GROMACS .gro file of C-alpha atoms in nm:
model
  374
    1MET     CA    1   1.267   2.530   1.678
    2ALA     CA    2   1.151   2.845   1.772
    3MET     CA    3   0.797   2.763   1.634
    4LEU     CA    4   0.750   2.507   1.920
    5ALA     CA    5   0.766   2.752   2.169
    6LEU     CA    6   0.475   2.937   2.071
    7SER     CA    7   0.090   2.832   2.133
    8LEU     CA    8   0.021   2.505   1.978
    9SER     CA    9  -0.362   2.588   2.006
   10LEU     CA   10  -0.577   2.484   1.700
   11SER     CA   11  -0.539   2.791   1.512
   12LEU     CA   12  -0.643   2.777   1.149
   13SER     CA   13  -0.569   2.974   0.847
   14SER     CA   14  -0.800   3.264   0.750
   15ARG     CA   15  -0.845   3.115   0.422
   16PRO     CA   16  -1.184   2.923   0.440
   17LEU     CA   17  -1.151   2.549   0.401
   18SER     CA   18  -1.335   2.224   0.427
   19SER     CA   19  -1.242   1.886   0.318
   20SER     CA   20  -1.446   1.892  -0.019
   21SER     CA   21  -1.315   2.255  -0.091
   22ALA     CA   22  -0.954   2.180  -0.012
   23PHE     CA   23  -0.953   1.869  -0.243
   24LEU     CA   24  -1.135   2.060  -0.533
   25ARG     CA   25  -0.918   2.377  -0.486
   26SER     CA   26  -0.631   2.142  -0.532
   27LYS     CA   27  -0.757   1.941  -0.837
   28GLN     CA   28  -0.848   2.280  -1.025
   29ARG     CA   29  -0.516   2.427  -1.033
   30ALA     CA   30  -0.369   2.455  -1.382
   31PRO     CA   31  -0.122   2.121  -1.409
   32HIS     CA   32   0.169   2.354  -1.459
   33LEU     CA   33   0.125   2.547  -1.166
   34HIS     CA   34   0.112   2.221  -0.942
   35LEU     CA   35   0.426   2.183  -0.731
   36HIS     CA   36   0.435   1.802  -0.813
   37ARG     CA   37   0.751   1.606  -0.804
   38LEU     CA   38   0.722   1.565  -1.183
   39LEU     CA   39   0.945   1.655  -1.469
   40LEU     CA   40   0.848   1.953  -1.662
   41PRO     CA   41   0.853   1.903  -2.046
   42LYS     CA   42   1.179   2.095  -2.028
   43PRO     CA   43   1.371   2.322  -1.755
   44LEU     CA   44   1.218   2.666  -1.740
   45SER     CA   45   1.471   2.962  -1.842
   46SER     CA   46   1.472   3.313  -1.852
   47ALA     CA   47   1.350   3.277  -2.206
   48SER     CA   48   1.072   3.052  -2.140
   49THR     CA   49   0.732   3.176  -2.238
   50SER     CA   50   0.580   3.001  -1.911
   51ALA     CA   51   0.833   3.158  -1.668
   52CYS     CA   52   0.756   3.430  -1.443
   53ALA     CA   53   0.922   3.745  -1.610
   54LEU     CA   54   1.105   3.822  -1.262
   55THR     CA   55   1.234   3.446  -1.248
   56PRO     CA   56   1.600   3.442  -1.239
   57PRO     CA   57   1.751   3.160  -1.502
   58THR     CA   58   1.947   3.005  -1.234
   59PRO     CA   59   1.913   2.941  -0.834
   60LEU     CA   60   2.005   3.221  -0.635
   61ALA     CA   61   2.328   3.137  -0.421
   62ASP     CA   62   2.151   3.180  -0.106
   63THR     CA   63   1.744   3.149  -0.087
   64THR     CA   64   1.704   3.064   0.288
   65PRO     CA   65   1.552   3.331   0.512
   66ALA     CA   66   1.735   3.578   0.730
   67PRO     CA   67   1.866   3.416   1.051
   68ASP     CA   68   1.635   3.645   1.251
   69ALA     CA   69   1.308   3.566   1.035
   70ASP     CA   70   1.053   3.429   1.267
   71PRO     CA   71   1.001   3.047   1.159
   72THR     CA   72   0.636   3.046   1.311
   73PRO     CA   73   0.395   2.980   1.035
   74LEU     CA   74   0.229   3.297   0.958
   75PHE     CA   75  -0.153   3.186   1.037
   76LEU     CA   76   0.004   3.068   1.377
   77ARG     CA   77   0.156   3.411   1.493
   78PRO     CA   78  -0.045   3.666   1.709
   79ALA     CA   79  -0.193   3.966   1.525
   80THR     CA   80  -0.011   4.264   1.705
   81HIS     CA   81   0.108   4.480   1.408
   82ARG     CA   82  -0.118   4.761   1.363
   83VAL     CA   83  -0.142   4.885   0.973
   84PRO     CA   84  -0.339   5.179   0.861
   85PRO     CA   85  -0.572   5.098   0.554
   86THR     CA   86  -0.351   5.329   0.321
   87ALA     CA   87  -0.024   5.153   0.395
   88LEU     CA   88  -0.202   4.796   0.343
   89ALA     CA   89  -0.337   4.924   0.024
   90ALA     CA   90  -0.024   5.066  -0.075
   91PHE     CA   91   0.166   4.745   0.000
   92ARG     CA   92  -0.121   4.535  -0.216
   93ARG     CA   93  -0.053   4.777  -0.507
   94ARG     CA   94   0.332   4.720  -0.507
   95ALA     CA   95   0.275   4.321  -0.443
   96SER     CA   96   0.038   4.330  -0.736
   97ALA     CA   97   0.264   4.540  -0.988
   98LEU     CA   98   0.537   4.248  -0.949
   99VAL     CA   99   0.296   4.003  -1.082
  100PRO     CA  100   0.378   3.943  -1.479
  101PRO     CA  101   0.085   3.891  -1.712
  102SER     CA  102   0.244   3.521  -1.753
  103ALA     CA  103   0.178   3.454  -1.396
  104PRO     CA  104  -0.175   3.550  -1.317
  105HIS     CA  105  -0.196   3.251  -1.048
  106LEU     CA  106   0.017   3.518  -0.806
  107HIS     CA  107  -0.287   3.732  -0.769
  108ARG     CA  108  -0.454   3.436  -0.586
  109HIS     CA  109  -0.127   3.383  -0.386
  110LEU     CA  110  -0.122   3.768  -0.303
  111ARG     CA  111  -0.487   3.732  -0.150
  112TRP     CA  112  -0.392   3.412   0.042
  113LEU     CA  113  -0.077   3.600   0.180
  114LEU     CA  114  -0.292   3.875   0.315
  115ALA     CA  115  -0.571   3.612   0.449
  116ASP     CA  116  -0.323   3.447   0.622
  117ALA     CA  117  -0.157   3.770   0.765
  118THR     CA  118  -0.478   3.930   0.886
  119ASP     CA  119  -0.687   3.868   1.180
  120PRO     CA  120  -1.047   3.830   1.058
  121SER     CA  121  -1.198   3.997   1.375
  122SER     CA  122  -0.959   4.306   1.323
  123SER     CA  123  -1.071   4.318   0.979
  124ALA     CA  124  -1.418   4.317   1.055
  125ALA     CA  125  -1.385   4.589   1.286
  126ALA     CA  126  -1.185   4.778   1.048
  127ALA     CA  127  -1.450   4.764   0.809
  128SER     CA  128  -1.704   4.863   1.047
  129ASP     CA  129  -1.494   5.187   1.145
  130GLY     CA  130  -1.427   5.285   0.788
  131ASP     CA  131  -1.072   5.407   0.848
  132GLY     CA  132  -0.982   5.164   1.141
  133PRO     CA  133  -0.630   5.010   1.134
  134ALA     CA  134  -0.568   4.639   1.047
  135LEU     CA  135  -0.410   4.394   1.297
  136LEU     CA  136  -0.164   4.185   1.093
  137ARG     CA  137   0.064   3.900   1.204
  138ALA     CA  138   0.376   4.052   1.056
  139PRO     CA  139   0.509   4.399   0.980
  140LEU     CA  140   0.466   4.482   0.622
  141GLU     CA  141   0.817   4.495   0.559
  142ASP     CA  142   0.811   4.121   0.659
  143LEU     CA  143   0.524   4.071   0.446
  144GLU     CA  144   0.686   4.251   0.156
  145ALA     CA  145   1.015   4.024   0.207
  146MET     CA  146   0.792   3.701   0.190
  147TRP     CA  147   0.640   3.817  -0.117
  148LEU     CA  148   0.985   3.876  -0.303
  149ARG     CA  149   1.104   3.517  -0.185
  150HIS     CA  150   0.793   3.391  -0.364
  151VAL     CA  151   0.794   3.592  -0.688
  152ARG     CA  152   1.172   3.633  -0.762
  153GLU     CA  153   1.337   3.347  -0.583
  154ARG     CA  154   1.032   3.116  -0.675
  155THR     CA  155   1.040   2.985  -0.296
  156PRO     CA  156   0.708   2.782  -0.288
  157PHE     CA  157   0.405   2.954  -0.161
  158GLN     CA  158   0.378   2.707   0.126
  159TYR     CA  159   0.709   2.762   0.273
  160VAL     CA  160   0.654   3.138   0.247
  161VAL     CA  161   0.343   3.135   0.467
  162GLY     CA  162   0.446   2.825   0.667
  163ASN     CA  163   0.129   2.582   0.565
  164GLU     CA  164  -0.050   2.385   0.293
  165HIS     CA  165  -0.415   2.342   0.300
  166TRP     CA  166  -0.447   1.945   0.276
  167ARG     CA  167  -0.774   1.747   0.318
  168ASP     CA  168  -0.940   1.911   0.591
  169LEU     CA  169  -0.637   2.031   0.756
  170VAL     CA  170  -0.409   2.313   0.774
  171VAL     CA  171  -0.046   2.160   0.791
  172ALA     CA  172   0.226   2.355   0.921
  173VAL     CA  173   0.531   2.299   0.678
  174ALA     CA  174   0.882   2.486   0.690
  175GLU     CA  175   1.178   2.469   0.452
  176GLY     CA  176   1.360   2.132   0.510
  177VAL     CA  177   1.023   1.944   0.487
  178LEU     CA  178   0.847   1.807   0.174
  179ILE     CA  179   0.489   2.007   0.124
  180PRO     CA  180   0.231   1.760   0.102
  181ARG     CA  181   0.064   1.720  -0.230
  182PRO     CA  182  -0.291   1.684  -0.319
  183GLU     CA  183  -0.294   1.353  -0.486
  184THR     CA  184  -0.145   1.208  -0.143
  185GLU     CA  185  -0.488   1.272   0.001
  186ALA     CA  186  -0.631   0.967  -0.143
  187VAL     CA  187  -0.389   0.739   0.074
  188VAL     CA  188  -0.619   0.858   0.384
  189ASP     CA  189  -0.926   0.727   0.197
  190MET     CA  190  -0.768   0.395   0.121
  191VAL     CA  191  -0.686   0.353   0.481
  192ARG     CA  192  -1.036   0.398   0.599
  193ALA     CA  193  -1.135   0.129   0.334
  194VAL     CA  194  -0.952  -0.122   0.508
  195GLU     CA  195  -1.205  -0.323   0.713
  196GLY     CA  196  -1.139  -0.286   1.112
  197PHE     CA  197  -0.895  -0.006   1.020
  198ALA     CA  198  -1.013   0.248   1.309
  199ASP     CA  199  -0.855   0.003   1.597
  200GLY     CA  200  -0.542  -0.092   1.422
  201TRP     CA  201  -0.195   0.006   1.431
  202TRP     CA  202  -0.043   0.200   1.155
  203ALA     CA  203   0.314   0.317   1.070
  204ASP     CA  204   0.351   0.640   0.829
  205LEU     CA  205   0.726   0.605   0.701
  206GLY     CA  206   0.880   0.901   0.600
  207THR     CA  207   0.621   1.124   0.782
  208GLY     CA  208   0.763   1.466   0.674
  209SER     CA  209   0.523   1.713   0.781
  210GLY     CA  210   0.298   1.460   0.970
  211ALA     CA  211   0.012   1.523   0.741
  212ILE     CA  212  -0.075   1.165   0.687
  213ALA     CA  213  -0.025   1.075   1.042
  214VAL     CA  214  -0.247   1.333   1.164
  215ALA     CA  215  -0.525   1.287   0.891
  216VAL     CA  216  -0.521   0.902   0.963
  217ALA     CA  217  -0.502   0.944   1.364
  218ARG     CA  218  -0.830   1.172   1.328
  219GLU     CA  219  -1.024   0.864   1.175
  220LEU     CA  220  -0.898   0.607   1.454
  221GLY     CA  221  -1.090   0.485   1.711
  222ALA     CA  222  -1.016   0.424   2.097
  223HIS     CA  223  -0.735   0.170   2.038
  224GLY     CA  224  -0.613   0.308   1.708
  225ARG     CA  225  -0.240   0.425   1.664
  226VAL     CA  226  -0.028   0.566   1.426
  227PHE     CA  227   0.364   0.545   1.454
  228ALA     CA  228   0.520   0.806   1.236
  229THR     CA  229   0.890   0.774   1.131
  230ASP     CA  230   1.140   1.027   0.966
  231VAL     CA  231   1.525   1.056   0.960
  232SER     CA  232   1.514   1.415   0.918
  233GLU     CA  233   1.528   1.637   1.224
  234VAL     CA  234   1.328   1.937   1.090
  235ALA     CA  235   1.057   1.696   0.965
  236ILE     CA  236   1.011   1.553   1.313
  237ASP     CA  237   0.997   1.903   1.463
  238VAL     CA  238   0.718   2.003   1.198
  239ALA     CA  239   0.576   1.663   1.277
  240ARG     CA  240   0.526   1.712   1.613
  241LEU     CA  241   0.403   2.057   1.563
  242ASN     CA  242   0.109   1.940   1.363
  243VAL     CA  243   0.039   1.649   1.600
  244GLN     CA  244   0.010   1.885   1.890
  245ARG     CA  245  -0.214   2.150   1.689
  246TYR     CA  246  -0.463   1.877   1.617
  247GLY     CA  247  -0.457   1.713   1.967
  248VAL     CA  248  -0.372   1.358   1.854
  249GLN     CA  249  -0.072   1.297   2.084
  250ASP     CA  250  -0.231   1.036   2.222
  251LYS     CA  251  -0.275   0.888   1.862
  252VAL     CA  252   0.012   0.943   1.691
  253GLU     CA  253   0.382   0.852   1.812
  254ILE     CA  254   0.666   1.001   1.641
  255ARG     CA  255   1.013   0.818   1.609
  256HIS     CA  256   1.319   0.957   1.467
  257GLY     CA  257   1.480   0.736   1.226
  258SER     CA  258   1.525   0.559   0.898
  259TRP     CA  259   1.224   0.392   0.755
  260PHE     CA  260   1.153   0.061   0.970
  261GLU     CA  261   1.472   0.117   1.223
  262PRO     CA  262   1.243   0.262   1.475
  263LEU     CA  263   0.980  -0.004   1.480
  264GLN     CA  264   1.196  -0.308   1.600
  265ASP     CA  265   0.954  -0.354   1.898
  266LEU     CA  266   0.652  -0.361   1.626
  267LYS     CA  267   0.740  -0.643   1.427
  268GLY     CA  268   0.420  -0.859   1.290
  269LYS     CA  269   0.195  -0.599   1.495
  270LEU     CA  270   0.095  -0.349   1.229
  271MET     CA  271  -0.226  -0.359   1.053
  272GLY     CA  272  -0.096  -0.113   0.773
  273VAL     CA  273   0.229   0.052   0.655
  274ILE     CA  274   0.168   0.386   0.459
  275SER     CA  275   0.484   0.561   0.283
  276ASN     CA  276   0.526   0.829   0.030
  277PRO     CA  277   0.919   0.787  -0.018
  278PRO     CA  278   1.165   0.959  -0.225
  279TYR     CA  279   1.100   0.842  -0.573
  280ILE     CA  280   1.238   1.105  -0.823
  281PRO     CA  281   1.524   0.939  -1.038
  282THR     CA  282   1.862   1.120  -0.937
  283ASP     CA  283   1.937   1.226  -1.303
  284ASP     CA  284   1.564   1.373  -1.308
  285LEU     CA  285   1.633   1.605  -1.030
  286PRO     CA  286   1.772   1.896  -1.252
  287GLY     CA  287   1.445   1.895  -1.460
  288LEU     CA  288   1.224   1.969  -1.172
  289GLN     CA  289   1.022   2.289  -1.136
  290PRO     CA  290   1.256   2.566  -0.961
  291GLU     CA  291   1.007   2.587  -0.687
  292VAL     CA  292   1.091   2.209  -0.636
  293GLY     CA  293   1.430   2.167  -0.754
  294TRP     CA  294   1.587   2.448  -0.562
  295HIS     CA  295   1.371   2.448  -0.234
  296GLU     CA  296   1.247   2.110  -0.142
  297PRO     CA  297   1.472   1.897   0.054
  298LYS     CA  298   1.669   1.656  -0.165
  299LEU     CA  299   1.651   1.377   0.099
  300ALA     CA  300   1.276   1.389   0.036
  301LEU     CA  301   1.308   1.361  -0.346
  302ASP     CA  302   1.601   1.180  -0.463
  303GLY     CA  303   1.498   0.804  -0.522
  304GLY     CA  304   1.848   0.702  -0.623
  305LYS     CA  305   1.927   0.590  -1.013
  306ASP     CA  306   1.588   0.478  -1.126
  307GLY     CA  307   1.394   0.616  -0.858
  308LEU     CA  308   1.346   0.282  -0.669
  309GLU     CA  309   1.607   0.282  -0.397
  310HIS     CA  310   1.379   0.374  -0.118
  311LEU     CA  311   1.043   0.203  -0.242
  312LEU     CA  312   1.277  -0.166  -0.279
  313HIS     CA  313   1.391  -0.110   0.070
  314LEU     CA  314   1.018  -0.044   0.187
  315CYS     CA  315   0.922  -0.354   0.011
  316GLU     CA  316   1.182  -0.561   0.149
  317GLY     CA  317   1.081  -0.494   0.505
  318LEU     CA  318   0.707  -0.506   0.462
  319SER     CA  319   0.653  -0.878   0.569
  320SER     CA  320   0.856  -0.834   0.902
  321VAL     CA  321   0.634  -0.558   1.045
  322LEU     CA  322   0.262  -0.640   0.884
  323GLU     CA  323   0.037  -0.886   1.109
  324PRO     CA  324  -0.153  -1.148   0.901
  325GLY     CA  325  -0.406  -0.974   0.679
  326GLY     CA  326  -0.212  -0.629   0.717
  327PHE     CA  327  -0.236  -0.363   0.428
  328PHE     CA  328   0.020  -0.155   0.250
  329VAL     CA  329   0.010   0.144   0.017
  330PHE     CA  330   0.319   0.331  -0.110
  331GLU     CA  331   0.299   0.644  -0.342
  332THR     CA  332   0.528   0.633  -0.652
  333ASN     CA  333   0.659   0.830  -0.949
  334GLY     CA  334   0.367   0.682  -1.176
  335ASP     CA  335   0.282   0.436  -1.415
  336LYS     CA  336   0.615   0.236  -1.482
  337GLN     CA  337   0.730   0.239  -1.126
  338SER     CA  338   0.419   0.125  -0.977
  339GLU     CA  339   0.364  -0.152  -1.265
  340PHE     CA  340   0.751  -0.253  -1.188
  341LEU     CA  341   0.654  -0.314  -0.807
  342VAL     CA  342   0.317  -0.474  -0.837
  343ASP     CA  343   0.508  -0.746  -1.083
  344LEU     CA  344   0.786  -0.759  -0.849
  345ILE     CA  345   0.599  -0.782  -0.522
  346SER     CA  346   0.351  -1.089  -0.708
  347THR     CA  347   0.638  -1.281  -0.807
  348LYS     CA  348   0.930  -1.239  -0.571
  349TRP     CA  349   0.725  -1.200  -0.270
  350SER     CA  350   0.385  -1.404  -0.398
  351SER     CA  351   0.416  -1.624  -0.078
  352SER     CA  352   0.371  -1.319   0.163
  353PHE     CA  353   0.150  -1.080  -0.008
  354HIS     CA  354  -0.189  -1.096  -0.213
  355ASN     CA  355  -0.413  -0.859  -0.384
  356VAL     CA  356  -0.110  -0.637  -0.498
  357LYS     CA  357  -0.242  -0.380  -0.748
  358ALA     CA  358  -0.197  -0.011  -0.890
  359VAL     CA  359  -0.423   0.236  -0.788
  360LEU     CA  360  -0.514   0.565  -0.999
  361ASP     CA  361  -0.487   0.911  -0.874
  362PHE     CA  362  -0.745   1.174  -0.988
  363ALA     CA  363  -0.552   1.246  -1.307
  364ASP     CA  364  -0.550   0.868  -1.401
  365ILE     CA  365  -0.182   0.806  -1.326
  366LYS     CA  366  -0.112   0.477  -1.161
  367ARG     CA  367   0.026   0.659  -0.837
  368PHE     CA  368  -0.014   0.431  -0.574
  369VAL     CA  369   0.077   0.044  -0.509
  370THR     CA  370  -0.132  -0.134  -0.266
  371GLY     CA  371  -0.173  -0.492  -0.120
  372TYR     CA  372  -0.221  -0.743   0.164
  373ARG     CA  373  -0.021  -0.958   0.395
  374ARG     CA  374  -0.102  -1.325   0.365
   0.00000   0.00000   0.00000
């Protein structure tokens, strides 16, 4: 990918972020604005009162960026485009005019777009000069195209700007890679609660953007490692970018392949297995929010007929890779899936696992299944 050719320094988005503020920001979003992999009460339509007034009733034929569009996350691009204050103010007015009264959250997204696009040092200089030009990371016409993709095509904001704020990270994302969700942040805390976790070897199966792998790696000690796998080459590229940006190449090894296949040399050696696999039942995919169903990769969403296809495969392979006492945590679609898996593992594989339980997310949904190898 072209983004890998650019500087991989630890640049951060201009949006302020701390570990606690990122988590709280995620939790305080209105539930219907979350880009969850959850069903809406009913599919949005052009007549829906909750839908944006500019939202088309059906997916556009082609919502992908132009072939020559810069794939580099906006906040990682150099600020080389000088824009007069009057032109920037005019863009802000045009963009604000596209926000309907039914979607006030888009005003916040516009502020975030301009924050990611603006070099903070040039903004401070412009403010002191009064009339000085701002230095932007993209031409105004590119920002306008990004904004139209978001408000008219329902492209997730994270894809538009190329990042998501997750825990204390600014994770690069791209179309073709699942956007990390705030509830998944809890997985890292579960790993940290495992005795001796810091020097263990961990696997993040279906790593996607690499968010979990990077966050866990930053908590590990001198001997700890994370082996992150994904079958998607796009995900592999994005995960490598995030690993390099956060300087954890010595802690994270990314392997291309499906689930356990790239880990044949690690059988019986892992302290833990982490996975947020596809878990949406195939028949439920058409009911997902447009931002999810139209744009996020089906490969990362579709869990088969009952949503359990990949979760059951992971359960089958766990005992072969975990060391005695090893820990596992899987994210699920919620209560019913978690309860089913807890019952299945506790009966079918009772001789291999113990202390298997469902764990609540911050919305009191049984989002995770955890347990230990005997």
